[in-house]
JSON list of C-alpha atoms in Angstrom, two decimals:
[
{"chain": "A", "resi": 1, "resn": "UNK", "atom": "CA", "xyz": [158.75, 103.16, 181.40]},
{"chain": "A", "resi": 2, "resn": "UNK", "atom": "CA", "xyz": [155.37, 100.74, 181.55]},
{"chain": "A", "resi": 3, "resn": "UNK", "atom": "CA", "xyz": [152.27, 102.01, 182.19]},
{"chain": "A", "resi": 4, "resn": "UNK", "atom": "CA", "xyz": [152.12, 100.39, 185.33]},
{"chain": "A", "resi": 5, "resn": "UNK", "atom": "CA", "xyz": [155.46, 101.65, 186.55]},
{"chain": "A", "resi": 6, "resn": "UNK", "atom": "CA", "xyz": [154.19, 105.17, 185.53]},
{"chain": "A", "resi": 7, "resn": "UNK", "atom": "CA", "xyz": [150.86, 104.62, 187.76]},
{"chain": "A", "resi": 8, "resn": "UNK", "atom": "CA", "xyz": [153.24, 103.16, 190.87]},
{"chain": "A", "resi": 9, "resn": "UNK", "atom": "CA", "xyz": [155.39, 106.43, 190.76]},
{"chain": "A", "resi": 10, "resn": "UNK", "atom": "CA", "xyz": [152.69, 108.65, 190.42]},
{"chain": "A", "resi": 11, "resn": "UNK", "atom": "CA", "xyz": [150.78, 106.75, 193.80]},
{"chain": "A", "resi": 12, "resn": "UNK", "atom": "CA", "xyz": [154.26, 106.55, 195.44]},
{"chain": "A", "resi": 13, "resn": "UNK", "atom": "CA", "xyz": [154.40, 110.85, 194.45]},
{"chain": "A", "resi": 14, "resn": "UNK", "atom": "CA", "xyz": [150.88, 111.27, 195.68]},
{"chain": "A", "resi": 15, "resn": "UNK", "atom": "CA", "xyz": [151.42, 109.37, 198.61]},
{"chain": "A", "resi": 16, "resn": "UNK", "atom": "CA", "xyz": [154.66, 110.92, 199.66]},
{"chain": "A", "resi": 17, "resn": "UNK", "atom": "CA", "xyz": [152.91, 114.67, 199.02]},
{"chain": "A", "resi": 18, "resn": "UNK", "atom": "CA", "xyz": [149.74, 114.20, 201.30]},
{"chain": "A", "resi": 19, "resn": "UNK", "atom": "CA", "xyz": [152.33, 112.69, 204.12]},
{"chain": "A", "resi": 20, "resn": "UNK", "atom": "CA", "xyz": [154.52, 116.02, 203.22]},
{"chain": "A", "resi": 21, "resn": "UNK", "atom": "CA", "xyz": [151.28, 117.91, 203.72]},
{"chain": "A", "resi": 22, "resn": "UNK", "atom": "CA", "xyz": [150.35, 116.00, 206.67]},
{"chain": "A", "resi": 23, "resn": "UNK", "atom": "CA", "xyz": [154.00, 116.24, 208.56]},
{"chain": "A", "resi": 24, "resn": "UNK", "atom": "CA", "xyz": [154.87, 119.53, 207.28]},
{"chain": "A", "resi": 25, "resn": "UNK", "atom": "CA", "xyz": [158.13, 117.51, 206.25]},
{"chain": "A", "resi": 26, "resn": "UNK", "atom": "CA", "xyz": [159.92, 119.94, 204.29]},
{"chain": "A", "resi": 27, "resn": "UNK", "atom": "CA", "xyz": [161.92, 117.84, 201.56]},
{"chain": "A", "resi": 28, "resn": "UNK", "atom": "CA", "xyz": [163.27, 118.17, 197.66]},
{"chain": "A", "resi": 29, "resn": "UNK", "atom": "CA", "xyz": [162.14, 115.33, 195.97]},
{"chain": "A", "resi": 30, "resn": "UNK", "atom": "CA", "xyz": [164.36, 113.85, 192.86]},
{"chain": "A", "resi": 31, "resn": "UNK", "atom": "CA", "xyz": [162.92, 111.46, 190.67]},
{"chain": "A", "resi": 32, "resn": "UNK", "atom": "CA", "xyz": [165.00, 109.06, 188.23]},
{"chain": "A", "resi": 33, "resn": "UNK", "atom": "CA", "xyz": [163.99, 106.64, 185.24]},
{"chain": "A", "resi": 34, "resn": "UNK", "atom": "CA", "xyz": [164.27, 103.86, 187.39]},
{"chain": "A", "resi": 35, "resn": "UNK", "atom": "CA", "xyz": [164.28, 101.64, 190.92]},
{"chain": "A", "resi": 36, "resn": "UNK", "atom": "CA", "xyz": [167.92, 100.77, 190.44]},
{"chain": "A", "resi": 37, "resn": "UNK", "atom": "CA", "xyz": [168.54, 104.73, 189.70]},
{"chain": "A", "resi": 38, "resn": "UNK", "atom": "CA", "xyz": [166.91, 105.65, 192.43]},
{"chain": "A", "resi": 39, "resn": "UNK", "atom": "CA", "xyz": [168.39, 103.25, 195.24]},
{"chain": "A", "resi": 40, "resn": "UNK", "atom": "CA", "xyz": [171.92, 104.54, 193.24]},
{"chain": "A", "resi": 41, "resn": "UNK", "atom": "CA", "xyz": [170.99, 108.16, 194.54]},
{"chain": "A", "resi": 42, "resn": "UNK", "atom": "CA", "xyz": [170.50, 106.80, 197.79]},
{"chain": "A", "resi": 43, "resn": "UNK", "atom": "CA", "xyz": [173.77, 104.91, 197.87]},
{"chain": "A", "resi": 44, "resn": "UNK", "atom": "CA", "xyz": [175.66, 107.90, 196.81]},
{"chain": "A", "resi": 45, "resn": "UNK", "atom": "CA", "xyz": [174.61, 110.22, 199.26]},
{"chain": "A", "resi": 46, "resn": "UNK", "atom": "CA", "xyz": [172.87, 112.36, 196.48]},
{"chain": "A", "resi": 47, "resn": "UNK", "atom": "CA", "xyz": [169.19, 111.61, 198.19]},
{"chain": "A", "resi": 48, "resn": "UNK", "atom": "CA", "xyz": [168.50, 110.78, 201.87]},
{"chain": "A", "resi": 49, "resn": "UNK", "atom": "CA", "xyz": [165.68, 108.70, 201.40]},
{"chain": "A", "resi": 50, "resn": "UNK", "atom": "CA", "xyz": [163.61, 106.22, 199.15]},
{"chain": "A", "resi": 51, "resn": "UNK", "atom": "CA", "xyz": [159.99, 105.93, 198.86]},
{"chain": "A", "resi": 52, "resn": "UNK", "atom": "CA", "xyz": [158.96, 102.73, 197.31]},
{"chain": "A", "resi": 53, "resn": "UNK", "atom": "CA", "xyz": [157.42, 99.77, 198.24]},
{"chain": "A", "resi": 54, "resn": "UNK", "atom": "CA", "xyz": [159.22, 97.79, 201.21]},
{"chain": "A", "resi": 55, "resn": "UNK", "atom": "CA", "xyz": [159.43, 94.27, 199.40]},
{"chain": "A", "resi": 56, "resn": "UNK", "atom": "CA", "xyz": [161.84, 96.54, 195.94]},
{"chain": "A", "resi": 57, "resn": "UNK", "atom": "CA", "xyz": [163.63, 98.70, 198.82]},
{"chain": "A", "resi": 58, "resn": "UNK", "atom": "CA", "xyz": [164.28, 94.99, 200.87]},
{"chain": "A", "resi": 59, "resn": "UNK", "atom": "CA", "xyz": [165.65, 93.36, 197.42]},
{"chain": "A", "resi": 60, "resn": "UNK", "atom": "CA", "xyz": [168.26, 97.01, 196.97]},
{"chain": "A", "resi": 61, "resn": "UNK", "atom": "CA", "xyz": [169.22, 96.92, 199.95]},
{"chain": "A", "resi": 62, "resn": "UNK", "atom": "CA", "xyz": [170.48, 93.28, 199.61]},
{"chain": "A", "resi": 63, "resn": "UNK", "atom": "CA", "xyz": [172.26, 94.27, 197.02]},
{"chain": "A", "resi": 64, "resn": "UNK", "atom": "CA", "xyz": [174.06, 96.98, 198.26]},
{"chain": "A", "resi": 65, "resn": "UNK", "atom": "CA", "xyz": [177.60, 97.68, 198.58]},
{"chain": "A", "resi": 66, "resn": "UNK", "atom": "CA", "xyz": [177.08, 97.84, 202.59]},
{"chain": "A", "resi": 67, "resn": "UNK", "atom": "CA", "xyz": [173.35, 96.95, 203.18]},
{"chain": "A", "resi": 68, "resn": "UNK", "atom": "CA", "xyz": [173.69, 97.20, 207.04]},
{"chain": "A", "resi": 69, "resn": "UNK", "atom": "CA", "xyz": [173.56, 100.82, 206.37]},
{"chain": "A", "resi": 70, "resn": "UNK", "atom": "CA", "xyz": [170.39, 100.80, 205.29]},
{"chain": "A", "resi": 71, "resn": "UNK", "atom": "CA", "xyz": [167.06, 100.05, 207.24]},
{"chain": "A", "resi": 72, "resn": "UNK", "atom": "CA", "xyz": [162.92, 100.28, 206.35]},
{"chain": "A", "resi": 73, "resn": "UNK", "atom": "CA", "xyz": [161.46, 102.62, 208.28]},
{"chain": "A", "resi": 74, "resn": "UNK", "atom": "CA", "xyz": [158.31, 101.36, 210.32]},
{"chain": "A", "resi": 75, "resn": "UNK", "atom": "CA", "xyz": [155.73, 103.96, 208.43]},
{"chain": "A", "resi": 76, "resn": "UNK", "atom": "CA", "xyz": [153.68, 102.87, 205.71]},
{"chain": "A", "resi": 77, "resn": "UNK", "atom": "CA", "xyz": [152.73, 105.84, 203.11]},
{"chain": "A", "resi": 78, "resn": "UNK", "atom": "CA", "xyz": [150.37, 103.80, 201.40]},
{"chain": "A", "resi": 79, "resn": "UNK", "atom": "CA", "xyz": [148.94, 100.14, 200.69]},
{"chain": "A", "resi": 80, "resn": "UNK", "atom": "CA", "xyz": [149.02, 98.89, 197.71]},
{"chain": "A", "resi": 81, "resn": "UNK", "atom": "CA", "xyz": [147.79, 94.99, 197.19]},
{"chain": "A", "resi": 82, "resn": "UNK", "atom": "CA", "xyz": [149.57, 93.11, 194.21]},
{"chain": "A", "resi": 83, "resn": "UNK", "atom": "CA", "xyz": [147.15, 91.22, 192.25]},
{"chain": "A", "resi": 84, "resn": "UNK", "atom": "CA", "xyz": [147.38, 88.78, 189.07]},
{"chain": "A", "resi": 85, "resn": "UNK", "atom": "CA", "xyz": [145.65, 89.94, 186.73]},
{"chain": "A", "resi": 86, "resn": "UNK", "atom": "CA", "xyz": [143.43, 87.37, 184.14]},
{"chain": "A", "resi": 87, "resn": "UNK", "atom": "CA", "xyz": [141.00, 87.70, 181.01]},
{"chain": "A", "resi": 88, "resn": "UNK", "atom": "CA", "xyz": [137.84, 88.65, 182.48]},
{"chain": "A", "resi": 89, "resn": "UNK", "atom": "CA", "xyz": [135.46, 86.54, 180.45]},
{"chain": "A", "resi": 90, "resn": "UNK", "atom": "CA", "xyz": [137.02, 83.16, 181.82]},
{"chain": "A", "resi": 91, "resn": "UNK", "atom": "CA", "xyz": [135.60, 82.70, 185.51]},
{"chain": "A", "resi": 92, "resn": "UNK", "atom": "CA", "xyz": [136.67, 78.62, 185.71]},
{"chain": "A", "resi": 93, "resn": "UNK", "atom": "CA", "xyz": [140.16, 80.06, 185.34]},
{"chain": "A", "resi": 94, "resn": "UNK", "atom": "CA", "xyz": [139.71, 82.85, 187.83]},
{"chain": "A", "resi": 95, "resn": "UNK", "atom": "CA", "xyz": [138.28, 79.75, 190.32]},
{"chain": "A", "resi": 96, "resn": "UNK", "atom": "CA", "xyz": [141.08, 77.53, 190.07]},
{"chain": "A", "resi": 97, "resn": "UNK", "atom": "CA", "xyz": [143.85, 80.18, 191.07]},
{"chain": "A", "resi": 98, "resn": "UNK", "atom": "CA", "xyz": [141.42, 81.79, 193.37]},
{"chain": "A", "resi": 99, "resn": "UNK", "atom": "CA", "xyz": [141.17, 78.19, 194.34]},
{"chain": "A", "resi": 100, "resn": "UNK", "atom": "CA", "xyz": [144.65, 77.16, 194.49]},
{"chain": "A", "resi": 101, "resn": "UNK", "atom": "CA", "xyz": [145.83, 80.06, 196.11]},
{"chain": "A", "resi": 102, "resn": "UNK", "atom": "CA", "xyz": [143.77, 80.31, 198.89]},
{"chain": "A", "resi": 103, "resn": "UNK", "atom": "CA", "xyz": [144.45, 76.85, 199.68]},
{"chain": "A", "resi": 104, "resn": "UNK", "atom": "CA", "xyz": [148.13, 77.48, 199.74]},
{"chain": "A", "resi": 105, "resn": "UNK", "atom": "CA", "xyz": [147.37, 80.16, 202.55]},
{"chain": "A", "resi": 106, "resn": "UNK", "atom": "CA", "xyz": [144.89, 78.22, 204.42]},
{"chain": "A", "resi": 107, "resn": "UNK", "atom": "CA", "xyz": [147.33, 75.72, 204.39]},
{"chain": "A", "resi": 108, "resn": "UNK", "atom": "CA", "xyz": [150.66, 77.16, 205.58]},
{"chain": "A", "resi": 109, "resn": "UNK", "atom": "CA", "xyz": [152.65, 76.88, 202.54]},
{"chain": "A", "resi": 110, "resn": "UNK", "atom": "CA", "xyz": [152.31, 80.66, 200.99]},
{"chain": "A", "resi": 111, "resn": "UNK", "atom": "CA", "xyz": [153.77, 81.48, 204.71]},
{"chain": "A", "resi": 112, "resn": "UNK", "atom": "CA", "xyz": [156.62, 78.84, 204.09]},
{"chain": "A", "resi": 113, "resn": "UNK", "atom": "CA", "xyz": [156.63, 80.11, 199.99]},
{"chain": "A", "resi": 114, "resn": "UNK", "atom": "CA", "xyz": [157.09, 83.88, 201.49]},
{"chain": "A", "resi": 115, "resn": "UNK", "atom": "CA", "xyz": [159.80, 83.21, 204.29]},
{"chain": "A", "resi": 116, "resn": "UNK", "atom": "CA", "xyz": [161.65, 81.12, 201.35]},
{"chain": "A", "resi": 117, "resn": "UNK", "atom": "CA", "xyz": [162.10, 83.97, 198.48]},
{"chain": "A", "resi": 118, "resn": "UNK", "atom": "CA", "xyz": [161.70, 86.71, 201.60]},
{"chain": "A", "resi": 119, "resn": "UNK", "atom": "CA", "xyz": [163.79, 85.71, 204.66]},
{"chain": "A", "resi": 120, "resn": "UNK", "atom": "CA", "xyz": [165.63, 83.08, 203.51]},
{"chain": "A", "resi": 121, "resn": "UNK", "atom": "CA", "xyz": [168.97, 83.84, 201.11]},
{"chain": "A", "resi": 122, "resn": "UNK", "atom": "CA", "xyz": [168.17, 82.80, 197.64]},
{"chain": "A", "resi": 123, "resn": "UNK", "atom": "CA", "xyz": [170.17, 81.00, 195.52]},
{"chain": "A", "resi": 124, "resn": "UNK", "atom": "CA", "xyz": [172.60, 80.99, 193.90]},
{"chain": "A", "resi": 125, "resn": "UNK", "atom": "CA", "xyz": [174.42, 84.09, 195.56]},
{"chain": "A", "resi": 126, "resn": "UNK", "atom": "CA", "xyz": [173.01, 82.97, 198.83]},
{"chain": "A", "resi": 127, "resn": "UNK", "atom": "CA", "xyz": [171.74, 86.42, 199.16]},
{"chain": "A", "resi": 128, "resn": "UNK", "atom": "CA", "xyz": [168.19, 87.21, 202.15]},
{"chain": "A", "resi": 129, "resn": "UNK", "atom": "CA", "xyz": [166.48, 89.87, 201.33]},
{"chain": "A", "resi": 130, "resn": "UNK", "atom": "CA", "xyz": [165.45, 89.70, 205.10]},
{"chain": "A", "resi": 131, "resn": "UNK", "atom": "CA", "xyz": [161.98, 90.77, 205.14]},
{"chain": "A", "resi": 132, "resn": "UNK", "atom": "CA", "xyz": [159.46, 89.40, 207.08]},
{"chain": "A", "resi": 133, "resn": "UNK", "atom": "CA", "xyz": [156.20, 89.05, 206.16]},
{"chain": "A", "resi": 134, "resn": "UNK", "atom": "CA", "xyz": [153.97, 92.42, 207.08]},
{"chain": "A", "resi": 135, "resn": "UNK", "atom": "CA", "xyz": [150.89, 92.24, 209.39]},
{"chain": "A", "resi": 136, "resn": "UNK", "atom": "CA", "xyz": [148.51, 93.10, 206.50]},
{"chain": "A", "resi": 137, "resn": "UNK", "atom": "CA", "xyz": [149.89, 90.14, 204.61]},
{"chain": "A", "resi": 138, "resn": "UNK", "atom": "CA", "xyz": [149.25, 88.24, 207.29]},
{"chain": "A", "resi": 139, "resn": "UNK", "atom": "CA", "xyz": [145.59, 89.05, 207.86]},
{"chain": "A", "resi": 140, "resn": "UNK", "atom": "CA", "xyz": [144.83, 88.67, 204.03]},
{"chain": "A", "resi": 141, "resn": "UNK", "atom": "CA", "xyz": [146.44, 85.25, 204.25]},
{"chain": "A", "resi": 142, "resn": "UNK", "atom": "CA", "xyz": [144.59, 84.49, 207.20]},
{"chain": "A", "resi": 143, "resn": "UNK", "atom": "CA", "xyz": [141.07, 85.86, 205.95]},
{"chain": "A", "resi": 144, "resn": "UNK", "atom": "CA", "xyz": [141.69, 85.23, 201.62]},
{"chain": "A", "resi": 145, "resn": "UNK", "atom": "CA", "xyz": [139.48, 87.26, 199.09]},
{"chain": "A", "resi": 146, "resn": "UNK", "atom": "CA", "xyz": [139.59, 89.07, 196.18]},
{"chain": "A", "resi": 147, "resn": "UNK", "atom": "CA", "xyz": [137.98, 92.78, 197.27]},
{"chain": "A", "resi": 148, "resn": "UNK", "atom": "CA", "xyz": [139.23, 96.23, 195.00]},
{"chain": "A", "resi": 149, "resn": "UNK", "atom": "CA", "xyz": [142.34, 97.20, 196.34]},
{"chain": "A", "resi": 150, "resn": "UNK", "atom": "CA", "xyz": [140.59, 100.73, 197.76]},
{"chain": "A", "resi": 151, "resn": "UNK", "atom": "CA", "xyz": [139.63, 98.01, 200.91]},
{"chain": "A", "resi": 152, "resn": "UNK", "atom": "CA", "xyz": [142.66, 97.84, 201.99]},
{"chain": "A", "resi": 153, "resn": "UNK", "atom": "CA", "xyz": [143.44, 101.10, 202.85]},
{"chain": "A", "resi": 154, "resn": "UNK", "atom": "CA", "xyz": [140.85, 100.84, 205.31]},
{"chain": "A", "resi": 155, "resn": "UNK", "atom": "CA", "xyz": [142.71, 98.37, 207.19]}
]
């Protein structure tokens, strides 16, 4: 396991125990070496549920032997902004994506980009992953920037 998938389940456990706390949901919670692994519980009837982030739980349940038995629920445990990460020491570089990106958005074609690999089925198995694009998406597309991530929980 990366580093980084180590960090994601340990905010996806944190996050799931303060909603526990929260809720007073009363659940057993199973963890496996993998997303694949863990959408395989699901599928089996071994675990009732799924935490993980909507856009990996959209791509298994495409997949899945019988995906209209499946659905995302509404509630989001946590936010957690994906960012590209660059050398530090090489701001002209940081610019030009900055740059290139946030025209894309102001633009209209990271929407079009999105409901492509998101909405649309993908080639070559012809397969839609079927989700739409999230308000919070939205508004960052609509208002681009590059604040820590702990800003977004905010909104």
């Amino acid at each position: 396991m990366s580093l980084a998938e180590s960090v994601s389940k340990t905010l996806k456990g944190v996050a799931l125990r303060v909603y526990r706390r929260a809720t007073g949901l009363d659940v057993n919670e199973l963890v496996s070496k993998d997303h694949a692994e863990s959408f395989l519980l699901l599928e089996s009837g071994r675990a009732d549920a799924f935490v993980i982030d909507d856009n990996i739980a959209a791509g298994n349940i495409s997949m899945a032997k019988n995906p209209d038995e499946y659905r995302l629920t509404g509630e989001v445990l946590s936010v957690e902004p994906i960012a590209l990460m660059m050398r530090k020491d090489d701001p002209g570089f940081k610019k030009a994506v900055d740059d290139q990106i946030r025209k894309l958005m102001l633009s209209g074609e990271f929407a079009k980009l999105y409901d492509k690999w998101f909405v649309q089925p993908i080639p070559p198995k012809g397969i839609a992953v079927n989700l739409p694009m999230g308000s919070t998406l939205k508004n960052l597309i609509s208002s681009p920037n590059d604040k820590a991530a702990e800003t977004y929980e905010k909104m």
